[in-house]
Coordinates of C-alpha atoms in Angstrom, one line a residue:
M1 CA -0.1 10.3 -26.2
T2 CA 3.2 11.8 -27.3
A3 CA 6.4 9.9 -27.9
N4 CA 7.8 11.5 -24.7
G5 CA 5.0 10.0 -22.7
Y6 CA 5.6 6.5 -24.1
L7 CA 9.3 6.9 -23.5
Q8 CA 8.8 7.8 -19.8
L9 CA 6.6 4.7 -19.3
I10 CA 9.2 2.4 -21.0
V11 CA 12.1 3.9 -19.0
Y12 CA 10.2 3.3 -15.8
V13 CA 9.6 -0.4 -16.5
V14 CA 13.1 -1.0 -17.7
V15 CA 14.7 0.7 -14.7
L16 CA 12.4 -1.2 -12.3
L17 CA 13.3 -4.6 -13.8
A18 CA 17.0 -3.7 -14.0
L19 CA 17.2 -3.1 -10.3
A20 CA 15.5 -6.4 -9.4
K21 CA 18.7 -8.5 -9.6
P22 CA 21.2 -6.4 -7.8
L23 CA 18.8 -5.3 -5.0
G24 CA 17.3 -8.8 -4.8
S25 CA 20.7 -10.5 -4.5
Y26 CA 21.8 -8.1 -1.8
M27 CA 18.6 -8.7 0.2
A28 CA 19.1 -12.5 -0.1
R29 CA 22.6 -12.2 1.5
I30 CA 21.2 -10.0 4.3
F31 CA 18.3 -12.4 5.1
E32 CA 20.6 -15.5 5.0
G33 CA 23.2 -13.8 7.2
Q34 CA 25.9 -13.8 4.6
P35 CA 28.6 -11.1 4.7
A36 CA 27.6 -7.8 3.0
V37 CA 29.0 -4.3 3.4
L38 CA 26.2 -2.9 5.6
N39 CA 25.7 -5.9 7.9
T40 CA 29.5 -6.0 8.4
V41 CA 29.6 -2.3 9.4
G42 CA 26.3 -2.5 11.3
G43 CA 27.0 -5.8 13.0
P44 CA 27.9 -4.3 16.4
L45 CA 24.7 -2.2 16.5
E46 CA 22.6 -5.3 15.6
R47 CA 24.2 -7.3 18.3
F48 CA 23.7 -4.5 20.8
L49 CA 20.0 -4.3 20.0
Y50 CA 19.7 -8.1 20.6
R51 CA 21.4 -7.8 24.0
V52 CA 19.3 -4.8 25.1
C53 CA 16.1 -6.6 24.1
G54 CA 17.1 -10.0 25.5
V55 CA 16.9 -11.7 22.1
D56 CA 19.0 -14.8 21.3
P57 CA 19.6 -14.4 17.5
G58 CA 20.8 -18.0 17.2
K59 CA 17.5 -19.5 18.6
E60 CA 14.9 -20.0 15.9
M61 CA 11.1 -20.2 16.4
H62 CA 8.3 -22.6 15.6
W63 CA 5.7 -21.0 13.3
T64 CA 3.3 -20.4 16.2
Q65 CA 6.0 -18.7 18.3
Y66 CA 6.9 -16.6 15.2
A67 CA 3.2 -15.6 14.7
V68 CA 2.7 -14.7 18.4
A69 CA 5.9 -12.5 18.3
M70 CA 4.6 -10.7 15.2
L71 CA 1.1 -10.1 16.6
V72 CA 2.4 -8.8 20.0
F73 CA 4.9 -6.5 18.3
N74 CA 2.2 -5.1 16.0
L75 CA -0.3 -4.7 18.8
L76 CA 2.2 -2.7 20.9
G77 CA 2.9 -0.5 17.8
A78 CA -0.8 0.1 17.2
L79 CA -1.3 1.1 20.9
A80 CA 1.7 3.5 20.7
V81 CA 0.2 5.2 17.6
Y82 CA -3.1 5.5 19.3
G83 CA -1.7 6.9 22.5
L84 CA 0.5 9.5 20.7
Q85 CA -2.5 10.8 18.8
R86 CA -4.6 11.1 21.9
L87 CA -1.9 12.8 23.9
Q88 CA -0.3 15.0 21.3
A89 CA -1.7 18.2 22.8
Y90 CA 0.5 17.7 25.8
L91 CA 3.6 16.5 24.0
P92 CA 6.5 18.4 22.5
F93 CA 7.2 19.2 18.8
N94 CA 3.7 20.6 18.3
P95 CA 4.4 24.2 17.1
Q96 CA 0.8 24.6 15.8
S97 CA -0.7 23.5 19.1
F98 CA -2.9 20.8 17.5
G99 CA -5.3 19.1 20.0
A100 CA -5.9 15.5 20.6
V101 CA -7.2 13.4 17.6
S102 CA -10.7 12.0 18.1
P103 CA -10.9 8.4 19.5
D104 CA -12.4 6.9 16.3
S105 CA -9.9 8.6 14.0
S106 CA -7.1 7.6 16.3
F107 CA -8.2 4.0 16.2
N108 CA -8.5 4.1 12.4
T109 CA -5.0 5.6 12.0
A110 CA -3.5 3.2 14.5
A111 CA -5.0 0.2 12.6
S112 CA -4.0 1.7 9.3
F113 CA -0.4 2.3 10.0
A114 CA 0.2 -0.9 12.0
T115 CA -1.2 -2.9 9.0
N116 CA 0.9 -1.1 6.4
T117 CA -2.4 0.3 4.9
N118 CA -1.9 4.0 5.7
W119 CA -5.5 4.9 4.9
Q120 CA -5.9 8.5 6.0
G121 CA -9.2 10.0 7.0
Y122 CA -7.6 13.2 8.3
G123 CA -5.5 16.1 6.8
G124 CA -2.0 15.6 8.1
E125 CA -0.9 19.2 8.1
S126 CA -4.0 20.3 10.1
T127 CA -4.3 17.3 12.5
M128 CA -0.9 15.7 13.4
S129 CA 1.9 17.3 15.3
Y130 CA 5.5 16.8 14.2
L131 CA 6.1 14.3 17.0
T132 CA 3.0 12.2 15.9
Q133 CA 4.2 12.3 12.3
M134 CA 7.7 11.1 13.3
A135 CA 7.3 8.9 16.4
A136 CA 4.0 7.3 15.4
L137 CA 3.5 7.4 11.7
T138 CA 7.1 7.3 10.3
V139 CA 8.2 4.6 12.8
Q140 CA 5.3 2.4 11.8
N141 CA 6.2 3.0 8.1
F142 CA 9.5 1.2 8.9
V143 CA 8.3 -1.6 11.1
S144 CA 5.0 -2.4 9.3
A145 CA 7.0 -2.8 6.1
A146 CA 9.6 -4.9 7.9
T147 CA 6.8 -7.0 9.3
G148 CA 5.6 -7.8 5.8
I149 CA 9.0 -9.0 4.8
A150 CA 9.4 -10.9 8.1
V151 CA 6.2 -12.9 7.3
L152 CA 7.5 -13.7 3.8
L153 CA 10.8 -15.1 4.9
P154 CA 9.4 -18.1 6.8
L155 CA 7.4 -19.1 3.7
I156 CA 10.5 -18.9 1.5
R157 CA 12.3 -21.1 4.1
G158 CA 9.4 -23.5 4.0
F159 CA 10.3 -24.2 0.4
A160 CA 14.1 -24.0 0.9
R161 CA 14.4 -26.2 4.0
Q162 CA 13.2 -29.7 4.7
K163 CA 12.4 -31.9 7.8
V164 CA 12.9 -29.2 10.4
D165 CA 10.3 -27.5 12.7
T166 CA 11.6 -23.9 12.9
V167 CA 11.0 -21.1 10.4
G168 CA 13.5 -18.4 11.6
N169 CA 13.6 -15.8 14.3
F170 CA 11.0 -13.0 14.0
W171 CA 13.2 -10.4 15.9
V172 CA 16.2 -11.2 13.7
D173 CA 14.3 -10.9 10.5
L174 CA 12.6 -7.7 11.6
T175 CA 15.9 -6.1 12.7
R176 CA 17.9 -7.0 9.7
T177 CA 15.2 -5.8 7.3
T178 CA 15.0 -2.5 9.1
L179 CA 18.7 -1.9 9.6
Y180 CA 20.1 -3.1 6.3
V181 CA 17.4 -2.7 3.8
L182 CA 14.8 -0.1 4.7
M183 CA 16.9 2.5 6.5
P184 CA 19.8 2.8 4.0
L185 CA 17.4 3.1 1.1
A186 CA 15.2 5.6 2.9
V187 CA 18.2 7.8 3.8
I188 CA 19.4 7.8 0.2
L189 CA 15.9 8.6 -1.1
A190 CA 15.2 11.3 1.5
L191 CA 18.4 13.1 0.6
A192 CA 17.5 13.0 -3.1
L193 CA 14.0 14.3 -2.3
V194 CA 15.4 17.2 -0.2
S195 CA 17.6 18.1 -3.2
Q196 CA 14.5 18.4 -5.3
G197 CA 12.8 20.8 -2.8
V198 CA 10.8 18.4 -0.5
V199 CA 10.6 20.1 2.9
Q200 CA 12.4 18.9 6.0
T201 CA 12.2 21.2 9.0
F202 CA 11.0 21.5 12.6
S203 CA 10.1 25.2 12.2
A204 CA 6.5 26.4 12.8
Y205 CA 4.3 27.1 9.8
P206 CA 5.3 30.4 8.2
T207 CA 2.7 32.9 7.0
A208 CA 2.6 34.9 3.8
P209 CA 0.4 38.0 3.0
L210 CA -2.4 37.5 0.5
V211 CA -2.4 39.6 -2.6
E212 CA -6.1 40.3 -1.9
S213 CA -7.8 39.9 1.4
V214 CA -10.8 37.5 1.6
E215 CA -13.9 38.2 3.6
Y216 CA -16.1 35.2 4.7
D217 CA -18.7 34.2 7.3
T218 CA -17.5 32.3 10.4
P219 CA -19.5 30.9 13.3
K220 CA -19.7 33.2 16.3
L221 CA -18.5 31.6 19.5
D222 CA -19.5 32.1 23.1
A223 CA -17.1 32.4 26.1
A224 CA -16.7 28.6 26.3
G225 CA -15.7 28.4 22.6
Q226 CA -19.0 26.8 21.5
P227 CA -21.0 28.1 18.4
I228 CA -23.9 30.5 19.3
K229 CA -27.2 29.5 17.8
D230 CA -30.3 31.7 17.1
D231 CA -33.9 30.9 18.2
K232 CA -34.3 28.5 15.2
G233 CA -31.2 26.6 16.2
S234 CA -29.1 27.9 13.3
P235 CA -25.6 29.0 13.9
V236 CA -25.0 32.7 14.3
T237 CA -22.2 33.9 12.0
E238 CA -20.0 37.0 11.8
K239 CA -17.8 38.5 9.2
A240 CA -14.1 37.7 9.2
T241 CA -11.3 38.8 7.0
Q242 CA -8.4 36.7 5.9
K243 CA -5.3 38.7 5.1
E244 CA -2.5 36.1 5.3
Q245 CA -2.1 32.4 4.6
S246 CA -0.4 29.8 6.8
I247 CA 2.0 27.6 4.8
A248 CA 2.3 24.0 6.1
V249 CA 5.8 22.6 6.4
G250 CA 7.5 20.0 8.6
P251 CA 9.9 17.0 8.6
A252 CA 8.3 15.6 5.4
A253 CA 11.1 14.2 3.3
S254 CA 12.1 11.5 5.9
Q255 CA 8.5 10.2 6.1
I256 CA 7.9 10.4 2.3
A257 CA 11.0 8.3 1.6
I258 CA 9.9 5.3 3.7
K259 CA 6.2 5.7 2.9
Q260 CA 7.1 4.9 -0.8
L261 CA 9.9 2.3 -0.2
G262 CA 7.8 0.5 2.4
T263 CA 4.7 0.6 0.3
N264 CA 3.0 2.5 3.1
G265 CA 1.6 5.5 1.2
G266 CA 0.6 7.7 4.1
G267 CA 1.2 11.3 3.1
F268 CA 2.6 14.0 5.3
F269 CA 0.2 16.4 3.7
N270 CA -3.5 15.9 2.9
V271 CA -3.2 15.7 -0.8
N272 CA -0.3 13.3 -0.6
S273 CA 2.2 13.3 -3.5
A274 CA 0.2 15.8 -5.5
H275 CA 1.4 18.4 -2.9
P276 CA 4.4 20.5 -4.3
F277 CA 6.2 20.1 -0.9
E278 CA 6.0 16.3 -1.1
N279 CA 6.6 15.9 -4.9
P280 CA 7.8 19.1 -6.5
T281 CA 9.6 18.0 -9.7
P282 CA 9.4 15.4 -12.5
L283 CA 12.6 13.8 -11.0
S284 CA 11.1 13.5 -7.5
N285 CA 8.0 12.0 -9.1
F286 CA 10.1 9.4 -11.0
L287 CA 12.1 8.5 -7.9
E288 CA 9.0 8.2 -5.7
V289 CA 7.0 6.1 -8.1
L290 CA 10.1 3.9 -8.7
A291 CA 10.5 3.5 -4.9
I292 CA 6.9 2.2 -4.7
L293 CA 7.7 -1.1 -6.6
V294 CA 11.4 -1.5 -6.4
I295 CA 11.7 -3.6 -3.2
S296 CA 8.6 -5.7 -4.1
G297 CA 10.0 -6.4 -7.5
A298 CA 13.5 -7.2 -6.2
L299 CA 12.1 -9.6 -3.6
C300 CA 11.1 -11.9 -6.4
Y301 CA 14.8 -12.4 -7.2
T302 CA 15.5 -12.8 -3.5
F303 CA 13.0 -15.6 -3.4
G304 CA 14.7 -17.3 -6.3
K305 CA 18.1 -17.0 -4.7
M306 CA 16.9 -18.3 -1.4
V307 CA 15.2 -21.4 -2.8
G308 CA 18.2 -22.2 -5.0
D309 CA 16.6 -21.6 -8.4
T310 CA 16.5 -18.0 -9.7
R311 CA 14.2 -19.0 -12.5
Q312 CA 11.4 -19.4 -10.0
G313 CA 11.8 -15.7 -9.0
W314 CA 12.0 -14.5 -12.6
A315 CA 8.7 -16.5 -13.3
I316 CA 6.9 -14.7 -10.5
L317 CA 8.3 -11.3 -11.5
A318 CA 7.3 -12.0 -15.2
A319 CA 3.7 -12.8 -14.1
M320 CA 3.5 -9.6 -12.0
T321 CA 5.0 -7.4 -14.8
F322 CA 2.7 -8.8 -17.5
V323 CA -0.4 -7.9 -15.5
F324 CA 1.0 -4.5 -14.5
V325 CA 1.9 -3.5 -18.1
V326 CA -1.4 -4.6 -19.6
L327 CA -3.4 -2.7 -17.0
L328 CA -1.1 0.3 -17.2
A329 CA -1.9 0.5 -20.9
V330 CA -5.6 0.3 -20.2
C331 CA -5.4 3.1 -17.6
V332 CA -3.3 5.4 -19.8
G333 CA -5.4 4.7 -22.8
S334 CA -8.7 5.4 -21.0
E335 CA -7.4 8.7 -19.6
Q336 CA -5.9 9.7 -22.9
A337 CA -9.2 9.0 -24.7
G338 CA -11.0 11.4 -22.3
N339 CA -14.8 11.9 -22.2
P340 CA -16.7 11.5 -25.5
A341 CA -19.6 13.5 -24.1
L342 CA -17.6 16.7 -24.8
S343 CA -17.8 16.2 -28.5
K344 CA -21.5 15.3 -28.3
L345 CA -22.2 18.5 -26.5
G346 CA -20.8 20.4 -29.4
V347 CA -17.4 21.3 -27.9
D348 CA -15.0 22.0 -30.7
Q349 CA -11.5 20.5 -31.0
T350 CA -9.9 23.7 -29.9
T351 CA -11.7 23.6 -26.5
T352 CA -11.2 19.9 -26.1
S353 CA -7.5 20.3 -26.7
M354 CA -7.4 22.4 -23.5
Q355 CA -7.4 18.9 -21.8
S356 CA -4.5 17.8 -24.1
G357 CA -7.1 15.8 -26.0
A358 CA -7.7 13.7 -22.8
N359 CA -8.9 13.8 -19.3
M360 CA -6.8 16.2 -17.2
E361 CA -9.4 16.6 -14.5
G362 CA -7.9 15.9 -11.0
K363 CA -4.3 15.8 -12.4
E364 CA -1.3 18.0 -11.8
V365 CA -0.2 19.8 -15.0
R366 CA 3.5 19.2 -14.0
F367 CA 3.0 15.5 -14.2
G368 CA 0.4 15.1 -17.0
I369 CA -1.6 12.0 -18.0
A370 CA 1.1 9.5 -18.5
N371 CA 2.7 10.0 -15.1
S372 CA -0.6 10.3 -13.3
A373 CA -1.9 7.0 -14.8
L374 CA 1.5 5.4 -14.1
W375 CA 1.3 6.4 -10.5
A376 CA -2.3 5.3 -10.1
T377 CA -1.4 1.9 -11.5
A378 CA 1.8 1.5 -9.5
T379 CA 0.4 2.6 -6.2
T380 CA -2.5 0.1 -6.5
S381 CA -0.3 -2.7 -7.8
A382 CA 1.6 -2.3 -4.6
S383 CA -0.2 -1.9 -1.3
N384 CA 1.0 1.7 -1.3
G385 CA -1.9 4.0 -1.6
S386 CA -0.1 7.3 -2.2
V387 CA -1.4 9.4 -5.0
N388 CA -0.3 12.2 -7.3
S389 CA -3.8 12.7 -8.8
M390 CA -7.4 12.2 -7.8
H391 CA -8.7 8.8 -8.7
D392 CA -12.2 10.1 -8.3
S393 CA -11.6 12.2 -11.4
F394 CA -10.4 9.4 -13.6
T395 CA -12.6 8.1 -16.4
P396 CA -14.8 5.1 -15.4
L397 CA -12.3 2.6 -17.0
G398 CA -9.3 4.6 -15.8
G399 CA -10.7 4.3 -12.3
L400 CA -11.6 0.7 -12.7
V401 CA -7.9 -0.3 -13.3
P402 CA -6.6 0.8 -9.8
M403 CA -9.7 -0.5 -8.1
W404 CA -9.4 -3.9 -9.8
L405 CA -5.6 -4.1 -9.1
I406 CA -6.4 -3.7 -5.4
Q407 CA -9.2 -6.3 -5.6
L408 CA -6.8 -8.8 -7.2
G409 CA -5.3 -9.1 -3.7
E410 CA -2.4 -6.7 -3.9
V411 CA -0.2 -9.4 -5.5
I412 CA 0.9 -7.6 -8.7
F413 CA 4.1 -6.5 -7.0
G414 CA 2.0 -5.8 -3.9
G415 CA 3.3 -4.6 -0.5
V416 CA 6.9 -5.3 0.5
G417 CA 6.8 -8.9 1.5
S418 CA 3.0 -9.2 1.6
G419 CA 2.7 -8.9 -2.2
L420 CA 5.1 -11.8 -2.8
Y421 CA 3.6 -14.1 -0.2
G422 CA 0.2 -13.3 -1.6
M423 CA 1.4 -14.3 -5.1
L424 CA 3.0 -17.5 -3.7
I425 CA -0.4 -18.4 -2.2
F426 CA -1.9 -18.0 -5.7
A427 CA 1.0 -20.1 -7.1
I428 CA 0.0 -22.9 -4.6
V429 CA -3.6 -22.6 -5.9
A430 CA -2.3 -22.8 -9.4
V431 CA -0.3 -26.0 -8.9
F432 CA -3.3 -27.5 -7.0
V433 CA -5.5 -26.8 -10.0
A434 CA -2.9 -28.3 -12.3
G435 CA -2.7 -31.4 -10.1
L436 CA -6.5 -31.8 -10.3
M437 CA -6.3 -31.7 -14.1
I438 CA -3.9 -34.6 -14.3
G439 CA -5.0 -36.6 -11.2
R440 CA -1.7 -36.1 -9.3
T441 CA -0.8 -34.7 -5.9
P442 CA 0.4 -31.2 -6.7
E443 CA 3.9 -30.1 -5.9
Y444 CA 5.6 -26.7 -5.8
L445 CA 9.4 -26.4 -5.5
G446 CA 9.6 -30.0 -4.4
K447 CA 7.1 -29.7 -1.6
K448 CA 3.7 -31.6 -1.9
I449 CA 0.7 -29.3 -1.5
E450 CA -1.8 -31.2 0.6
A451 CA -5.1 -30.5 2.3
F452 CA -3.8 -28.4 5.1
E453 CA -1.9 -26.0 2.8
M454 CA -5.0 -25.6 0.6
K455 CA -7.2 -24.8 3.6
M456 CA -4.8 -22.1 4.7
A457 CA -4.5 -20.8 1.2
A458 CA -8.3 -20.6 0.9
I459 CA -8.5 -18.6 4.1
A460 CA -5.8 -16.2 2.8
V461 CA -7.5 -15.7 -0.5
L462 CA -11.1 -15.4 0.8
M463 CA -10.6 -13.1 3.8
P464 CA -9.9 -9.9 1.8
L465 CA -12.8 -10.7 -0.5
I466 CA -15.2 -11.2 2.3
M467 CA -14.1 -8.0 4.0
T468 CA -14.4 -6.0 0.8
L469 CA -17.9 -7.2 -0.3
G470 CA -19.3 -7.6 3.1
W471 CA -18.5 -4.2 4.4
T472 CA -19.5 -2.6 1.1
A473 CA -22.9 -4.2 1.4
V474 CA -23.3 -2.9 5.0
A475 CA -22.3 0.6 4.0
V476 CA -24.8 0.9 1.1
L477 CA -27.6 -0.4 3.3
M478 CA -26.9 2.0 6.2
D479 CA -27.6 5.7 6.3
A480 CA -24.3 6.3 8.0
G481 CA -22.5 4.7 5.0
K482 CA -24.5 6.5 2.4
A483 CA -24.1 9.9 4.1
G484 CA -20.4 10.1 3.1
V485 CA -21.0 9.7 -0.6
A486 CA -20.3 12.9 -2.6
N487 CA -21.8 11.6 -5.9
P488 CA -25.1 9.8 -6.5
G489 CA -25.6 6.7 -8.5
A490 CA -22.9 4.4 -9.9
H491 CA -20.0 6.7 -9.1
G492 CA -21.1 6.9 -5.5
F493 CA -21.2 3.2 -5.3
S494 CA -17.7 3.1 -6.8
E495 CA -16.5 5.4 -4.0
I496 CA -17.7 3.0 -1.3
L497 CA -16.5 -0.1 -3.1
Y498 CA -13.1 1.5 -3.6
A499 CA -12.8 2.5 0.0
F500 CA -13.5 -1.1 1.4
S501 CA -11.4 -2.6 -1.4
S502 CA -8.5 -0.4 -0.4
A503 CA -8.9 -1.1 3.4
S504 CA -9.5 -4.8 3.0
N505 CA -6.4 -5.3 0.8
N506 CA -4.2 -2.9 2.9
N507 CA -3.7 -0.4 0.1
G508 CA -4.8 2.9 1.6
S509 CA -5.6 4.9 -1.5
A510 CA -9.1 6.5 -1.9
F511 CA -11.3 7.8 -4.7
A512 CA -11.2 11.1 -2.7
G513 CA -15.0 11.6 -3.2
L514 CA -16.0 9.8 0.0
S515 CA -16.2 11.7 3.3
A516 CA -14.8 8.8 5.4
N517 CA -13.6 10.6 8.5
T518 CA -16.8 9.6 10.4
P519 CA -17.3 7.2 13.3
F520 CA -18.9 4.7 10.9
Y521 CA -16.1 4.6 8.3
N522 CA -13.3 5.0 10.8
T523 CA -14.5 2.0 12.7
T524 CA -15.5 -0.3 9.8
L525 CA -12.5 0.5 7.7
G526 CA -10.2 -0.1 10.7
F527 CA -11.6 -3.6 11.4
A528 CA -11.4 -4.4 7.7
M529 CA -7.7 -3.5 7.7
L530 CA -6.9 -5.5 10.8
F531 CA -8.8 -8.7 9.7
S532 CA -7.3 -8.7 6.2
R533 CA -3.7 -8.1 7.3
Y534 CA -3.5 -10.7 10.1
W535 CA -6.0 -13.3 8.8
L536 CA -3.7 -13.5 5.7
A537 CA -0.4 -13.4 7.6
I538 CA -1.2 -16.2 10.0
P539 CA -2.3 -18.7 7.4
V540 CA 0.9 -17.9 5.5
L541 CA 3.0 -18.7 8.6
A542 CA 1.0 -21.8 9.1
I543 CA 1.8 -22.9 5.5
A544 CA 5.4 -22.1 6.2
G545 CA 5.4 -24.3 9.3
A546 CA 3.8 -27.2 7.4
L547 CA 6.2 -27.0 4.4
V548 CA 9.4 -26.7 6.4
A549 CA 8.7 -30.0 8.1
K550 CA 8.3 -31.9 4.8
K551 CA 11.0 -33.5 2.7
K552 CA 11.6 -32.5 -0.8
V553 CA 10.1 -34.7 -3.6
P554 CA 12.5 -35.5 -6.5
V555 CA 11.5 -34.1 -9.8
S556 CA 9.7 -36.7 -12.0
L557 CA 8.0 -36.8 -15.4
G558 CA 4.7 -35.8 -13.7
T559 CA 6.2 -32.7 -12.0
L560 CA 4.8 -29.4 -13.4
P561 CA 7.7 -27.1 -14.2
T562 CA 7.0 -23.8 -12.4
H563 CA 9.4 -21.5 -14.3
T564 CA 8.0 -21.9 -17.8
P565 CA 5.8 -19.6 -19.8
L566 CA 3.0 -22.1 -19.4
F567 CA 3.1 -21.8 -15.6
I568 CA 3.4 -18.1 -15.8
A569 CA 0.2 -18.0 -18.0
M570 CA -1.6 -20.4 -15.6
L571 CA -0.6 -18.2 -12.6
V572 CA -1.8 -15.0 -14.3
G573 CA -5.0 -16.8 -15.2
V574 CA -5.7 -18.0 -11.6
V575 CA -5.2 -14.4 -10.3
I576 CA -7.4 -12.8 -13.0
I577 CA -10.1 -15.4 -12.8
I578 CA -10.5 -15.2 -9.0
G579 CA -10.6 -11.4 -9.2
A580 CA -13.0 -11.4 -12.2
L581 CA -15.4 -14.0 -10.8
T582 CA -15.5 -12.4 -7.3
F583 CA -15.7 -8.7 -8.2
F584 CA -17.3 -8.5 -11.7
P585 CA -20.9 -8.2 -10.3
A586 CA -19.8 -5.3 -8.0
L587 CA -17.7 -3.6 -10.7
A588 CA -20.7 -3.9 -13.1
L589 CA -22.7 -1.8 -10.7
G590 CA -20.0 0.8 -10.5
P591 CA -17.4 1.7 -13.0
I592 CA -18.6 -0.5 -15.8
V593 CA -22.2 0.8 -15.9
E594 CA -20.7 4.3 -15.5
H595 CA -18.6 3.8 -18.6
L596 CA -21.7 2.6 -20.5
V597 CA -23.7 5.6 -19.4
M598 CA -20.8 8.0 -20.4
Y599 CA -20.7 6.6 -23.9
G600 CA -24.4 6.5 -24.1
G601 CA -24.5 10.3 -23.5

């Protein structure tokens, strides 16, 4: 790789870490209700929303009330997304006259966007009207991200408060996150993207004449619009000529900004951020991939501020960054090494250099290997799922990195809110293991970690693992699951494993080689998303409710410091060991054996 490539990766990590403190400090002030510029200006609007909705911002909730409010709000959001898709043929802002989305695809998309997964089994520019893109998908990009942060805040309060029985007010946390964090950042990023050429318009799709007309066979239809079949049951075709091309446009910049900032990842266009209208320049690429991790990284500092010890936040951020940088190096190195089979087939160096000495398959030339691998690593570190290259075309080890990052639980930065509360669950497990080693009741930030907290932590850790491996097993055993595989053997297994890893950890990215827009995959992936999102969020809120009622234990000689390099190493070890022990057998059947086969010729 060139010096320029190394420089771009270094600049990215430096800028990401540099933004953690100022943004994290600002968010801490917002969540604690302290004066900040935006909440001072927006205070009247916030209070107006509370009055209209009948919310008493001064009344806090027990954790069960908080959980019910979160679930009801998310259910109503999912129903709205489903309804808008099914009715879009009769609704305005549909210049292309798209029909209703199928029931199974509508269910999958509703589950996907409500859970902050944004898995897409459809092509946005050929399926969704402008109204559906804005009122259903973009709105969920805001509120599903705000929900993730709203679930995190009670857990932080559980460590910060003592001997109380309330964890905050869900409606206040949701409103402040949306008004003062997500919306301002999204407006700034959207304007920056428009300046780079990202489209933002309500105009119908324009057309352009082709340089050369194209002739092709198309099914012949009867008066009812159904395909005509011959005596053998085969479709009857007729010649058609294509003389012009329709160019998909729409209100894309506003959705793309929040899809990245909220770690949603759902693209306006089918090929996501590889599309030149979503991601046209190197600067837009840098801003978008930075937006993927910036809030999740800054929330670590917010956590430290709110618990009264910023060292704790830096320790969590250090653990995340270490794993991210190591796996980024593996992904970049694997893609830069390319496929050794080329030289074994007698391909000379001149021909091989056409791939820049590496694997350029499935990547945009304007981004290259460094930025493609960086994006793949960042989007799967977060529960983002957007792509600027095709993960299906990565080398086996290059594809293993994003898959394994997802399987680690989306805690290496992770989704906004959900990544940090997932990592805090692992921190609880880490101090529990340390307590077992010395025969002492474990403590974390002055709170004793007892049986109830460990039971809830076990549910939160195990549910995504069960969903991933369980549904993968079902898919490889059923014809409906195997029918969508584009490649045989180990790579085909990787496509299925990646899909359920992505859905079960609320990531949303795909290998892109699996035909998943089928009733089987739409339904099973939808259930995997729902179970993994809420069977993780509810145990987190239960832990918050238990911790907030406990008194803080004074620091003693037996207390494990949780801001030191030793604890950072222990936390990284727990995350890696759980991921390795759980998924190594499955990975061995997919990318690992594929890597061995590739090097074996």
